Short mmCIF file of C-alpha atoms and ligand atoms in Angstrom, two decimals:
data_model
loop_
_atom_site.label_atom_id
_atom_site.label_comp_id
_atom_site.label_asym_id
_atom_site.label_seq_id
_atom_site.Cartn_x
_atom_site.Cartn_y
_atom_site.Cartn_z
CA UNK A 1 6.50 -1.71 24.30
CA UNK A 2 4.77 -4.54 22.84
CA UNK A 3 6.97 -7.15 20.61
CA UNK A 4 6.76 -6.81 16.88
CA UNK A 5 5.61 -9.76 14.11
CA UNK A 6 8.07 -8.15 11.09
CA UNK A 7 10.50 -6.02 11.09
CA UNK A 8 12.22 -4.07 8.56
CA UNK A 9 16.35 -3.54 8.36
CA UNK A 10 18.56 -1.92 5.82
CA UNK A 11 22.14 -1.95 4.76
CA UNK A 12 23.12 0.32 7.74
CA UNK A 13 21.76 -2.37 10.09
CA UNK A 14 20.18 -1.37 13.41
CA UNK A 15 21.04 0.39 17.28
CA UNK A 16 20.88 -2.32 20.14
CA UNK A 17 18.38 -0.03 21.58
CA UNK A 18 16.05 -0.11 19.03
CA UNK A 19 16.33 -3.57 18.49
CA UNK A 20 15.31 -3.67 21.99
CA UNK A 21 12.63 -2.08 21.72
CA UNK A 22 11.39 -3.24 19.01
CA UNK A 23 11.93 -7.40 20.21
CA UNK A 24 10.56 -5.85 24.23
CA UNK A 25 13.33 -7.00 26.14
CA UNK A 26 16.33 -5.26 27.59
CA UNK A 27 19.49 -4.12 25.53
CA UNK A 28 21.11 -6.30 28.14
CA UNK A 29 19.61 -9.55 27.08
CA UNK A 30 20.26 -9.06 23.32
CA UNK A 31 24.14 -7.97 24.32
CA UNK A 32 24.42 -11.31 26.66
CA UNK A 33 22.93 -13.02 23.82
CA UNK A 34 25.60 -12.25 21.21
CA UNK A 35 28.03 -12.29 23.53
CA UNK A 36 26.62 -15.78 24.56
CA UNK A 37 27.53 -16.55 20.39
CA UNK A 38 30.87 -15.08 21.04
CA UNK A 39 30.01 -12.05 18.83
CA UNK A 40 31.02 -9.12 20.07
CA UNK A 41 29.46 -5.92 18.57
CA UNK A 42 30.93 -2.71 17.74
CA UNK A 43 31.60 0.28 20.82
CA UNK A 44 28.55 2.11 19.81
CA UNK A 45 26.07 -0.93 19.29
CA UNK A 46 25.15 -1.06 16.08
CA UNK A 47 23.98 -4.68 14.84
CA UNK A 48 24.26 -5.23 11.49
CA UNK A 49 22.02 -6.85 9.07
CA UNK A 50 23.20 -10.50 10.24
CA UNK A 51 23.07 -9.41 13.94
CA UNK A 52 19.65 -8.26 13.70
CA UNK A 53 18.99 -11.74 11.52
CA UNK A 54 19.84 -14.24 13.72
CA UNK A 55 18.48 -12.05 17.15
CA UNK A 56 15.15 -12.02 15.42
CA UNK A 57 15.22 -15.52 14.36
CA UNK A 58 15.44 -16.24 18.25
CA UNK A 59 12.55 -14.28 19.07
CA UNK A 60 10.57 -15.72 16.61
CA UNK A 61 10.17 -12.25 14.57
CA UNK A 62 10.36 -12.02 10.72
CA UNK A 63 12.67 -10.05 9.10
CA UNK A 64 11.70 -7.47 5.65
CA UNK A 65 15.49 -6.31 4.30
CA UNK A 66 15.16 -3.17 2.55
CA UNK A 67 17.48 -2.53 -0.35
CA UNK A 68 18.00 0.89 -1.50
CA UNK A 69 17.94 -0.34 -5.40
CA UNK A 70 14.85 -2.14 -5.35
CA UNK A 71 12.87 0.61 -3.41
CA UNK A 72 14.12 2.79 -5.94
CA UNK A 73 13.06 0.03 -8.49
CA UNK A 74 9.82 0.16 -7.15
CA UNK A 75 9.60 3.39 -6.77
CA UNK A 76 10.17 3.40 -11.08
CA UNK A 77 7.70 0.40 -11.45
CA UNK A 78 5.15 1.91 -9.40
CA UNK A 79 5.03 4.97 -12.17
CA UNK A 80 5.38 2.18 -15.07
CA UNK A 81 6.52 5.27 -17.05
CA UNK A 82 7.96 4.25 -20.29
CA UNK A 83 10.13 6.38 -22.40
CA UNK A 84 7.69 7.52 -24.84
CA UNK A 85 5.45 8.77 -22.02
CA UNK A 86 8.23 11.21 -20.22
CA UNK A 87 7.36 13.94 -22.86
CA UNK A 88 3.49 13.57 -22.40
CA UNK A 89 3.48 13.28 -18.52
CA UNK A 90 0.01 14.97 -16.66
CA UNK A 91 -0.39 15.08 -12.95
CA UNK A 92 -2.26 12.44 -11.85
CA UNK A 93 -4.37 11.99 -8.39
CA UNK A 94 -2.51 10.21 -5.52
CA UNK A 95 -3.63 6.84 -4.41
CA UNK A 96 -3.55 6.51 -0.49
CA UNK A 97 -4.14 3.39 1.73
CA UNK A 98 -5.48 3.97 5.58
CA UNK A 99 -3.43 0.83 7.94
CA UNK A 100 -3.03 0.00 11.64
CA UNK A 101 -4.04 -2.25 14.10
CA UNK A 102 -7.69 -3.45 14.72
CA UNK A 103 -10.32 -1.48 15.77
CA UNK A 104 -8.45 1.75 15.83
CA UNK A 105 -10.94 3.34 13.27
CA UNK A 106 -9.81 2.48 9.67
CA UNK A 107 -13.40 1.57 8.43
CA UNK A 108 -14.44 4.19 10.46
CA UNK A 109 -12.05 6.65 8.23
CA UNK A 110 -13.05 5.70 4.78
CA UNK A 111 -16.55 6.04 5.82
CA UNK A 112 -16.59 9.24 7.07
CA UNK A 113 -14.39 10.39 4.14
CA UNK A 114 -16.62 9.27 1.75
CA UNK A 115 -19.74 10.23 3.18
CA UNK A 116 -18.44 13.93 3.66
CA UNK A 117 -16.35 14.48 0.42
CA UNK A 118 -18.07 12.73 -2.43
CA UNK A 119 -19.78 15.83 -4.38
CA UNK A 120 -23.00 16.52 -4.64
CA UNK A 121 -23.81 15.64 -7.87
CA UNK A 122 -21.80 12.60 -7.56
CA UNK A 123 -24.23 11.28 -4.45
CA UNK A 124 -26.65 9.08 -4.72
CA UNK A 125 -25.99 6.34 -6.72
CA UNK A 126 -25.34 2.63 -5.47
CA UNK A 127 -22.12 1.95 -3.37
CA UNK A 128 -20.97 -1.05 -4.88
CA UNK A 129 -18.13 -1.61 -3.05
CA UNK A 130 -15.32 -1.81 -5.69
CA UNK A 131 -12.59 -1.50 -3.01
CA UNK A 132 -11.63 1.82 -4.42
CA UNK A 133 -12.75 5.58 -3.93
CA UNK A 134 -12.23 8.75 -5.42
CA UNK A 135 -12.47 11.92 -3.00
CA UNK A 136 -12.32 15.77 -4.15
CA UNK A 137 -10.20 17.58 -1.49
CA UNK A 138 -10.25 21.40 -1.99
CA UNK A 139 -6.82 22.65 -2.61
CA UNK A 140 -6.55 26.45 -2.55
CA UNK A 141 -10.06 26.64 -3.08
CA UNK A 142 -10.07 23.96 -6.29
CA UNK A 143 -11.00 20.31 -5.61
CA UNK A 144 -8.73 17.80 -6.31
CA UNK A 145 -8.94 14.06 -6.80
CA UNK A 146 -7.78 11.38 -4.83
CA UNK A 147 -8.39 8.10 -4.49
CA UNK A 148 -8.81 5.73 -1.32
CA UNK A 149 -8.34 2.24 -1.69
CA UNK A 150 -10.08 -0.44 0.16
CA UNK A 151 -8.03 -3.48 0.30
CA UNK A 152 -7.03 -4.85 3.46
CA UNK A 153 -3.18 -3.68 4.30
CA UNK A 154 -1.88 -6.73 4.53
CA UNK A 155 -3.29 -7.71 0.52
CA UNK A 156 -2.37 -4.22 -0.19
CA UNK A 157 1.16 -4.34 0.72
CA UNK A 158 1.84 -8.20 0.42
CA UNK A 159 0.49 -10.29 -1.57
CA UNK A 160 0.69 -7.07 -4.11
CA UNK A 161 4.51 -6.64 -2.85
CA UNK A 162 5.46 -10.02 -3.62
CA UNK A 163 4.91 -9.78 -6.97
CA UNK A 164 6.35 -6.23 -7.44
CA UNK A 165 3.61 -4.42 -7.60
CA UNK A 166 3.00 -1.22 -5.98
CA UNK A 167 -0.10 0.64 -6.30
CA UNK A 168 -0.04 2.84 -3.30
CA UNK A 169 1.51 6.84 -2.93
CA UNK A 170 0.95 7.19 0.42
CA UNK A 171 -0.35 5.12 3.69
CA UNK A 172 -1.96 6.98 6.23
CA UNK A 173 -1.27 4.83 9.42
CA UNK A 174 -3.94 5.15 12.25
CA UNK A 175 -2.88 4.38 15.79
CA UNK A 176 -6.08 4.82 18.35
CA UNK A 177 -5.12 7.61 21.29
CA UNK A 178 -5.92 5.45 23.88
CA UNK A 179 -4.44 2.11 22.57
CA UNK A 180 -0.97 3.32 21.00
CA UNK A 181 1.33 1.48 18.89
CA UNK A 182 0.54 -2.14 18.64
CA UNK A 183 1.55 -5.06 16.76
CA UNK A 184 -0.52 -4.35 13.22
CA UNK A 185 0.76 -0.76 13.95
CA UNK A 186 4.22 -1.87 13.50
CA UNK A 187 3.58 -4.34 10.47
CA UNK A 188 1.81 -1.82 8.80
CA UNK A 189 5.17 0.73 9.51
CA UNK A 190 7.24 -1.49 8.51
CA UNK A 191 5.54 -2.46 5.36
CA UNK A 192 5.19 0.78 4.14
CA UNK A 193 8.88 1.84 5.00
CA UNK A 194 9.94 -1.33 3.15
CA UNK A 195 8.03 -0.56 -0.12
CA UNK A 196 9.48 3.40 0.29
CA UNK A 197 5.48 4.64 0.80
CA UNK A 198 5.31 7.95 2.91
CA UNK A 199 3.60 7.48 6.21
CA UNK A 200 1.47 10.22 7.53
CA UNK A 201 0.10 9.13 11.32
CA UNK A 202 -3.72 9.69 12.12
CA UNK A 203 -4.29 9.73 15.51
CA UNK A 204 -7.40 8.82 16.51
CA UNK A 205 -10.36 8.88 18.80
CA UNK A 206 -9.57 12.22 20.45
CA UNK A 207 -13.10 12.91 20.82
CA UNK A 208 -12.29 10.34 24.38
CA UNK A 209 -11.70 11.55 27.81
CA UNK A 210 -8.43 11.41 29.28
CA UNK A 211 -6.30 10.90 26.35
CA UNK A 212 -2.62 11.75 25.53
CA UNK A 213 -1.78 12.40 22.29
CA UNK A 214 1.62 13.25 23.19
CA UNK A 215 2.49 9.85 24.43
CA UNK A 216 1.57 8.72 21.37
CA UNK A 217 3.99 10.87 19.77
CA UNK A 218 6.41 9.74 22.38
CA UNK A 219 5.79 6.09 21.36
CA UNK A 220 5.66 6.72 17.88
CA UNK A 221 9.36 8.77 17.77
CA UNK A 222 10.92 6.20 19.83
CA UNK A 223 10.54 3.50 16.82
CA UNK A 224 12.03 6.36 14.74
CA UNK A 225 8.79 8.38 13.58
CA UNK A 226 9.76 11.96 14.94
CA UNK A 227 6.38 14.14 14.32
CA UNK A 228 7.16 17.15 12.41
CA UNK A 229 6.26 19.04 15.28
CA UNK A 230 8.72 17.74 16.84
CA UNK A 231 11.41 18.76 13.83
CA UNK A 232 11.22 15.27 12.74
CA UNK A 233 9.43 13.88 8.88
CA UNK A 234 6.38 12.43 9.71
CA UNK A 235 3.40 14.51 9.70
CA UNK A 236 0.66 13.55 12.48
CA UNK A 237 -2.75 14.48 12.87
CA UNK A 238 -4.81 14.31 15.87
CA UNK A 239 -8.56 13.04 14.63
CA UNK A 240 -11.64 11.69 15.55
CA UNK A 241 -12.66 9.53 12.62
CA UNK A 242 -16.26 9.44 14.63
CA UNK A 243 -17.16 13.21 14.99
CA UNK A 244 -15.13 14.31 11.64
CA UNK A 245 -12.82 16.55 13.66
CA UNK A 246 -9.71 17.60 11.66
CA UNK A 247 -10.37 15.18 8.69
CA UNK A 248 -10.27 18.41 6.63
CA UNK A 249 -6.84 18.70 8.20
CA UNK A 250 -5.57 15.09 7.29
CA UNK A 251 -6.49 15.45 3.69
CA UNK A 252 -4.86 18.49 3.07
CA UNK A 253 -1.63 16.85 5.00
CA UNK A 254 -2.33 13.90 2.22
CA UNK A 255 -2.44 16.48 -0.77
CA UNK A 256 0.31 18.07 0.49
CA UNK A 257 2.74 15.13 0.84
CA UNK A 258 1.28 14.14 -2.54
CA UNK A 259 2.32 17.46 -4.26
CA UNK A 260 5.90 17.07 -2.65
CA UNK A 261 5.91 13.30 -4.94
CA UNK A 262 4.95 14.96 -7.82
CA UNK A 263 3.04 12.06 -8.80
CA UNK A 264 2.80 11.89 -12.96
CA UNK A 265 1.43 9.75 -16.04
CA UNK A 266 0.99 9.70 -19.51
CA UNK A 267 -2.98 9.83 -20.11
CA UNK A 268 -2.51 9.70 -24.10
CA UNK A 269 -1.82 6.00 -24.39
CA UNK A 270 -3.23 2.09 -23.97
CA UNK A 271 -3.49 1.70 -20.12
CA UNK A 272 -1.61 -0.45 -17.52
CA UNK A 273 -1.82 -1.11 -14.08
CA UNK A 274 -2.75 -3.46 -11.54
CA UNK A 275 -6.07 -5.74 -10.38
CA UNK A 276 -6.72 -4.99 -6.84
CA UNK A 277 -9.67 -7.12 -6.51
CA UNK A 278 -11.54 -10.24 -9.07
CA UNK A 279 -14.42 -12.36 -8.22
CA UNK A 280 -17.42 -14.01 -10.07
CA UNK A 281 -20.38 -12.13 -10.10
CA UNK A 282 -23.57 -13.96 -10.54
CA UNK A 283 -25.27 -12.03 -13.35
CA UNK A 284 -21.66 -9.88 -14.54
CA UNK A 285 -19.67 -13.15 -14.83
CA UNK A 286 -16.15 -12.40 -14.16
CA UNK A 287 -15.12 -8.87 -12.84
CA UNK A 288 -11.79 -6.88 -11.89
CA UNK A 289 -11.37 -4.10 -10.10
CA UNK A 290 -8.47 -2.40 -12.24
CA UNK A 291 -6.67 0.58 -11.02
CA UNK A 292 -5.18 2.33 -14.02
CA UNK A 293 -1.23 3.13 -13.43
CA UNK A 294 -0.77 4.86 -16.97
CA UNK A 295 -2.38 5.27 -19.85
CA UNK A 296 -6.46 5.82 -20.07
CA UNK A 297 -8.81 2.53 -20.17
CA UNK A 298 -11.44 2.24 -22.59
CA UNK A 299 -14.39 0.72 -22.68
CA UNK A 300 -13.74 -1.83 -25.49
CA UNK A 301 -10.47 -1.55 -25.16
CA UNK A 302 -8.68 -5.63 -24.76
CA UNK A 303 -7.02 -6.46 -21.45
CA UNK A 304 -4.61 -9.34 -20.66
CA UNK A 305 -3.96 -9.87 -17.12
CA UNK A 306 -1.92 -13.13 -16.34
CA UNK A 307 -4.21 -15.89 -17.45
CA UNK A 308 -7.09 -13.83 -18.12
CA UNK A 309 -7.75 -11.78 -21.51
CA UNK A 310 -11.03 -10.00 -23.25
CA UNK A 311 -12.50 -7.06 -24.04
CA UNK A 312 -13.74 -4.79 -21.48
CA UNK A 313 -17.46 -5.12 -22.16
CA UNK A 314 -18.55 -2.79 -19.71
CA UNK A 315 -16.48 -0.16 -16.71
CA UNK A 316 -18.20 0.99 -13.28
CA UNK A 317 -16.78 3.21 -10.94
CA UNK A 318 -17.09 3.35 -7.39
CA UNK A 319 -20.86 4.68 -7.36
CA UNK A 320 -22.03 1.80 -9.53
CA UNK A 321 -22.18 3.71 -12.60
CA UNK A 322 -21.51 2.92 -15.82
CA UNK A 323 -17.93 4.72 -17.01
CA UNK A 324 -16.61 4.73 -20.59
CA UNK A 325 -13.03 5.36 -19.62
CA UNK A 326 -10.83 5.35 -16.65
CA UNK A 327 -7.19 7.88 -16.21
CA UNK A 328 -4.56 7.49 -14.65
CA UNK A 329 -4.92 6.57 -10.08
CA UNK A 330 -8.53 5.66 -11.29
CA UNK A 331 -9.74 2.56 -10.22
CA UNK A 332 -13.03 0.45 -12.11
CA UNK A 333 -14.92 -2.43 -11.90
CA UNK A 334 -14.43 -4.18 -15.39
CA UNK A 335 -16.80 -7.27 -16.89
CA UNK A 336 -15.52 -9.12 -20.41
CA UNK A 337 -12.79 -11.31 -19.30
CA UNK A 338 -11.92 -14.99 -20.10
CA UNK A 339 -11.41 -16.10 -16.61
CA UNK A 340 -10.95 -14.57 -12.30
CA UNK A 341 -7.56 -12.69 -12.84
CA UNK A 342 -5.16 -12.54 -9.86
CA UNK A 343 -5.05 -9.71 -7.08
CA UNK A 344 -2.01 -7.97 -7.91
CA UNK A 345 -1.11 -9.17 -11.42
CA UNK A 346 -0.46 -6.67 -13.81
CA UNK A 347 -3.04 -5.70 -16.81
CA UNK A 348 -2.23 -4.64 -19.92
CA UNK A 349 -4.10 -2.98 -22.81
CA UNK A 350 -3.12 -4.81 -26.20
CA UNK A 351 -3.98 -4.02 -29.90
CA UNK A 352 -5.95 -7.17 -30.41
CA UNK A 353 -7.60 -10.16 -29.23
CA UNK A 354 -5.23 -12.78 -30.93
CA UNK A 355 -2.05 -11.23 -29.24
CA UNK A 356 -4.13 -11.24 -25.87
CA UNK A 357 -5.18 -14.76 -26.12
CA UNK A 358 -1.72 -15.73 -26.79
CA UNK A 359 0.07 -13.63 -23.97
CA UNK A 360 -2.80 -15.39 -22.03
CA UNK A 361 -1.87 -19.14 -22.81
CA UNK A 362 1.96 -18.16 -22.70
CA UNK A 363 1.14 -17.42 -18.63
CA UNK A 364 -0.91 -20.13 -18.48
CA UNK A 365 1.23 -22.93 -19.82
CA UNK A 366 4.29 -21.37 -17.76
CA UNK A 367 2.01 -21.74 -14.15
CA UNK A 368 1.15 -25.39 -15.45
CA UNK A 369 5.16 -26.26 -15.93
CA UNK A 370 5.62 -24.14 -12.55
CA UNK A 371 2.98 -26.44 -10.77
CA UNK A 372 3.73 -29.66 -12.86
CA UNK A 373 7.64 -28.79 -11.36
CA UNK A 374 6.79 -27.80 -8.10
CA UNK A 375 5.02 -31.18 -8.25
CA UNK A 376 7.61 -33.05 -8.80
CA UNK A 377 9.25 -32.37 -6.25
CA UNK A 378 12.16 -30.32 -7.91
CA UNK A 379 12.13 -27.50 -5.16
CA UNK A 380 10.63 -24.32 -5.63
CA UNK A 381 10.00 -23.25 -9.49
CA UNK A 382 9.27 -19.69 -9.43
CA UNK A 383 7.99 -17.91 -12.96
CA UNK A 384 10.96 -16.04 -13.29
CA UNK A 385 13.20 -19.04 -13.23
CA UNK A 386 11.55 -20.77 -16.48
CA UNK A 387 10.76 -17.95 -18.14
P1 GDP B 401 -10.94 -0.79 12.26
O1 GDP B 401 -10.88 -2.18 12.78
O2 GDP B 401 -9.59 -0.13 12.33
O3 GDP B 401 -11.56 -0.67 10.91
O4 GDP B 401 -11.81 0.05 13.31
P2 GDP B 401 -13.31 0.56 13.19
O5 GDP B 401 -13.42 1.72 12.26
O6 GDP B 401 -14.20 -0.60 12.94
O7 GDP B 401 -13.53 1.13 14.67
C1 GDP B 401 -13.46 0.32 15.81
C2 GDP B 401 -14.28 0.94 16.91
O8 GDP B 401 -13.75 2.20 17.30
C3 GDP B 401 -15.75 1.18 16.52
O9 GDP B 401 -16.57 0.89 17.60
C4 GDP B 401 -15.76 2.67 16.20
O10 GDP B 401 -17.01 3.26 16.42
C5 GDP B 401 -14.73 3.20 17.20
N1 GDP B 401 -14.12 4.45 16.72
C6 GDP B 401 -13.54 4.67 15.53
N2 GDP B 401 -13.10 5.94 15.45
C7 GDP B 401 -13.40 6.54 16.62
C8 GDP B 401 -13.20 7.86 17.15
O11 GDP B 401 -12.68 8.77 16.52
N3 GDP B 401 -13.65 8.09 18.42
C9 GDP B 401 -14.25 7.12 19.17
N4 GDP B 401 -14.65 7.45 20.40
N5 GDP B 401 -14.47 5.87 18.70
C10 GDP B 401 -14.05 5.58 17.46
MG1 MG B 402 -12.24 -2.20 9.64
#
């Protein structure tokens, strides 16, 4: 086993053994090591929380605790359902991230996914890159949507994470055949376990001589992924991502798991969401790549997100094209705001420009008292705690 960077715990703490495993030393050491603290742990060697705390802390390995309420939360803030909408709710397409460590074939993936599913008609116009693509997987005959997003895991899950945002229905994790679980495999595991995203396992590269799926599974179960195969939860697929074998297979595993979240929104109303991406754009000015949570965006409709406000001026989707409205999972490229927003701040559709502008200046002046503060030595001033 190879020693993880994070690792996630919950209420119910953790075995010895798969502390062990996880940290790649011996049950022995950690037991000598508490025991060495004169802490004694219970007959059948469960740590808890603090126990797992203070062993990681001395092997230099984060910590992620997971709390039942706010994955639950999250869960809630993820649909940013409001009352109203509960009567009006549609299906909606799920949104799916592909993690895991380097060079185990994540690009290689997406690009075969979108080269084989994007229809016909739909082919041909400019990739622009928008970090975000929608794929029509034929379910019982019918294609349905879903959408692939782009982002690097890590900006997917944290910097998106920190602030509460969650934007992703399900993380396909791919672990190369020949390579196994490594360090990014873990992260990525425990990052998706700690936001309460189902994990479906792509293992890659079978197309290679030699290899051994099933000691992948073997690795994979013993960090408590049991393949469904196996009687366990976690579906697995054995892929190449380079000769397109059983991608047809993976995508109907993701619509599948997607159908079982019964993933919903309320199209008839001013959209919301989150920016996954925002740059400056030499002849567009300022652009965000908005993936709509609820609601429907409009092309003129006005957006706030944190410091940035306007109206949306112009929408293109992941072919370059020009779009006059975007639905719920869909992500767009959008030109006509004020200023760069923020990866993972929130937008918001509002009824007018004055009451954007001023949402606008209200963030703004409470980041300038945050850094002003934070300046000033008085600690760490967080938004919440002045707002
Ligand atoms: P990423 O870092 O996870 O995005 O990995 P890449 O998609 O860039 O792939 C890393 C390397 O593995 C490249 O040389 C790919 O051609 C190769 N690769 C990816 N998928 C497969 C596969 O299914 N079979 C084989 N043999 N090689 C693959
Ligand atoms: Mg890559």
């Amino acid at each position: 086993p190879v020693k993880v960077e994070i690792l996630e715990v919950g209420e119910e703490g953790m075995l010895t053994e798969d502390l062990a495993y996880n940290l790649a030393v011996s049950e022995a050491d950690i037991l000598g090591y508490l025991y060495s603290k004169g802490v004694k742990p219970d007959t059948v060697h469960t740590l808890d929380k603090d126990m797992v705390k203070m062993i990681c802390k001395e092997y230099d390995v984060e910590v992620i605790e997971i709390d039942p309420v706010r994955v639950e939360e999250m869960a809630k803030k993820k649909e940013m359902l409001d009352e109203e909408d509960l009567d009006m709710l549609e299906n909606r397409p799920p949104v799916i991230t592909i993690m895991g460590h380097v060079d185990h074939g994540k690009t290689t993936l997406l690009d075969y996914i979108r080269k084989s599913k994007v229809v016909a008609s739909e082919a041909g116009g400019i990739t622009q890159g928008i970090g975000a693509y929608k794929v029509l997987v034929p379910v019982d005959g019918k294609p349905q949507p879903c959408v692939f997003l782009d982002t690097p895991g890590h900006e997917a899950f944290g910097a998106m994470r920190a602030r509460g945002a969650r934007v992703t229905d399900i993380t396909i994790i791919v672990v190369a055949v020949d390579d196994g679980v490594r360090p990014q495999t873990n992260e990525a595991i425990a990052h998706a376990k700690a936001a309460g995203v189902p994990i479906i396992i792509a293992i890659n590269k079978i197309d290679k001589d030699g290899t051994n799926p099933e000691r992948v599974m073997q690795e994979l179960s013993s960090i408590g992924l049991m393949p469904e195969v196996w009687g366990g939860d976690i579906p697995m697929v054995q892929i190449s991502a380079l000769k397109g074998v059983n991608i047809d297979e993976l995508l109907e595993t993701v619509m599948l798991v997607a159908e079982l979240q019964e993933l919903k929104a309320n199209p008839h109303r001013n959209a919301k969401g989150t920016v996954l991406e925002a740059g400056l754009d030499k002849t567009k000015g300022s652009t965000a790549t908005l993936i709509v949570q609820n609601g429907t965006l409009k092309k003129g409709d006005v957006v706030v997100c944190g410091e940035a406000f306007g109206k949306v001026r112009a929408m293109f989707d992941d072919r370059g094209g020009r779009v006059d409205q975007a639905g719920p999972s869909i992500a767009v490229q959008v030109i006509g705001l004020s200023s760069v927003p923020i990866a993972g701040d929130e937008f918001e559709v509002l009824d007018s420009l004055d009451i954007a502008r001023e949402r606008a200046n209200a963030c703004a002046e409470s980041l300038r008292v945050a850094r002003i503060s934070a300046k000033a030595g008085e600690g760490k001033v967080t938004l919440s705690s002045i707002a």
